[in-house]
Amino acid sequence: ERSRVGAALRAVTIDAAWRGRADDVTGSIEVGKYADLVLLEDAPTAVDPGAIAGIAVSETRLSGEVRFSR
């Protein structure tokens, strides 16, 4: 089965945070929430869905601190 890209991104961000009862601190980029995120070379919504797995990671952050940078 397939999901639309936007629905899949939501499923692993805000929806997952809500299901885990952590949406007050995770799941979206907002003031006061943890800054755990991944910066990608391309937007998953702008490439062919089959190419999403090949998008390179530019940077990862955990609590706002850079943990990986390309």
Short mmCIF file of C-alpha atoms in Angstrom, two decimals:
data_model
loop_
_atom_site.label_atom_id
_atom_site.label_comp_id
_atom_site.label_asym_id
_atom_site.label_seq_id
_atom_site.Cartn_x
_atom_site.Cartn_y
_atom_site.Cartn_z
CA GLU A 1 0.00 0.00 0.00
CA ARG A 2 1.02 3.61 -0.44
CA SER A 3 0.41 6.84 1.39
CA ARG A 4 0.63 10.32 0.04
CA VAL A 5 3.95 11.95 0.97
CA GLY A 6 2.33 14.61 3.14
CA ALA A 7 0.30 12.00 5.01
CA ALA A 8 3.41 9.88 5.58
CA LEU A 9 5.38 12.85 6.92
CA ARG A 10 2.53 13.76 9.25
CA ALA A 11 2.31 10.14 10.44
CA VAL A 12 5.93 10.18 11.64
CA THR A 13 5.85 13.69 13.12
CA ILE A 14 2.84 15.34 14.73
CA ASP A 15 0.58 12.27 14.61
CA ALA A 16 3.24 10.04 16.20
CA ALA A 17 3.83 12.65 18.90
CA TRP A 18 0.09 12.86 19.59
CA ARG A 19 -0.25 9.06 19.82
CA GLY A 20 2.66 8.98 22.25
CA ARG A 21 1.12 11.83 24.27
CA ALA A 22 4.22 13.93 23.63
CA ASP A 23 2.76 16.48 21.23
CA ASP A 24 3.31 19.23 23.80
CA VAL A 25 7.10 18.87 23.33
CA THR A 26 7.63 17.06 20.00
CA GLY A 27 6.11 16.50 16.58
CA SER A 28 6.26 20.02 15.14
CA ILE A 29 8.58 22.99 15.01
CA GLU A 30 7.33 25.43 17.62
CA VAL A 31 8.79 27.60 20.37
CA GLY A 32 9.21 25.55 23.53
CA LYS A 33 9.41 22.16 21.82
CA TYR A 34 12.53 20.01 21.46
CA ALA A 35 14.57 20.88 18.39
CA ASP A 36 15.14 17.31 17.19
CA LEU A 37 15.14 17.39 13.41
CA VAL A 38 16.72 16.26 10.19
CA LEU A 39 17.66 18.62 7.36
CA LEU A 40 17.46 16.97 3.94
CA GLU A 41 19.08 17.88 0.61
CA ASP A 42 15.71 17.81 -1.17
CA ALA A 43 12.12 18.26 -0.09
CA PRO A 44 10.33 14.89 0.07
CA THR A 45 7.23 16.60 -1.33
CA ALA A 46 9.14 17.92 -4.35
CA VAL A 47 10.69 14.70 -5.67
CA ASP A 48 9.24 11.56 -7.18
CA PRO A 49 8.04 9.35 -4.29
CA GLY A 50 10.34 6.57 -5.49
CA ALA A 51 13.34 8.86 -4.97
CA ILE A 52 12.60 9.78 -1.35
CA ALA A 53 14.77 6.99 0.08
CA GLY A 54 17.75 8.41 -1.83
CA ILE A 55 17.52 11.94 -0.42
CA ALA A 56 20.76 12.77 1.39
CA VAL A 57 20.78 14.00 4.98
CA SER A 58 22.54 17.38 5.36
CA GLU A 59 22.32 17.71 9.11
CA THR A 60 20.72 16.25 12.20
CA ARG A 61 19.97 18.10 15.43
CA LEU A 62 19.11 16.79 18.85
CA SER A 63 17.75 19.33 21.35
CA GLY A 64 18.90 22.00 18.91
CA GLU A 65 22.53 20.85 18.89
CA VAL A 66 24.09 19.71 15.62
CA ARG A 67 24.88 16.00 15.88
CA PHE A 68 25.73 15.38 12.23
CA SER A 69 26.67 17.81 9.50
CA ARG A 70 27.63 16.94 5.98
#
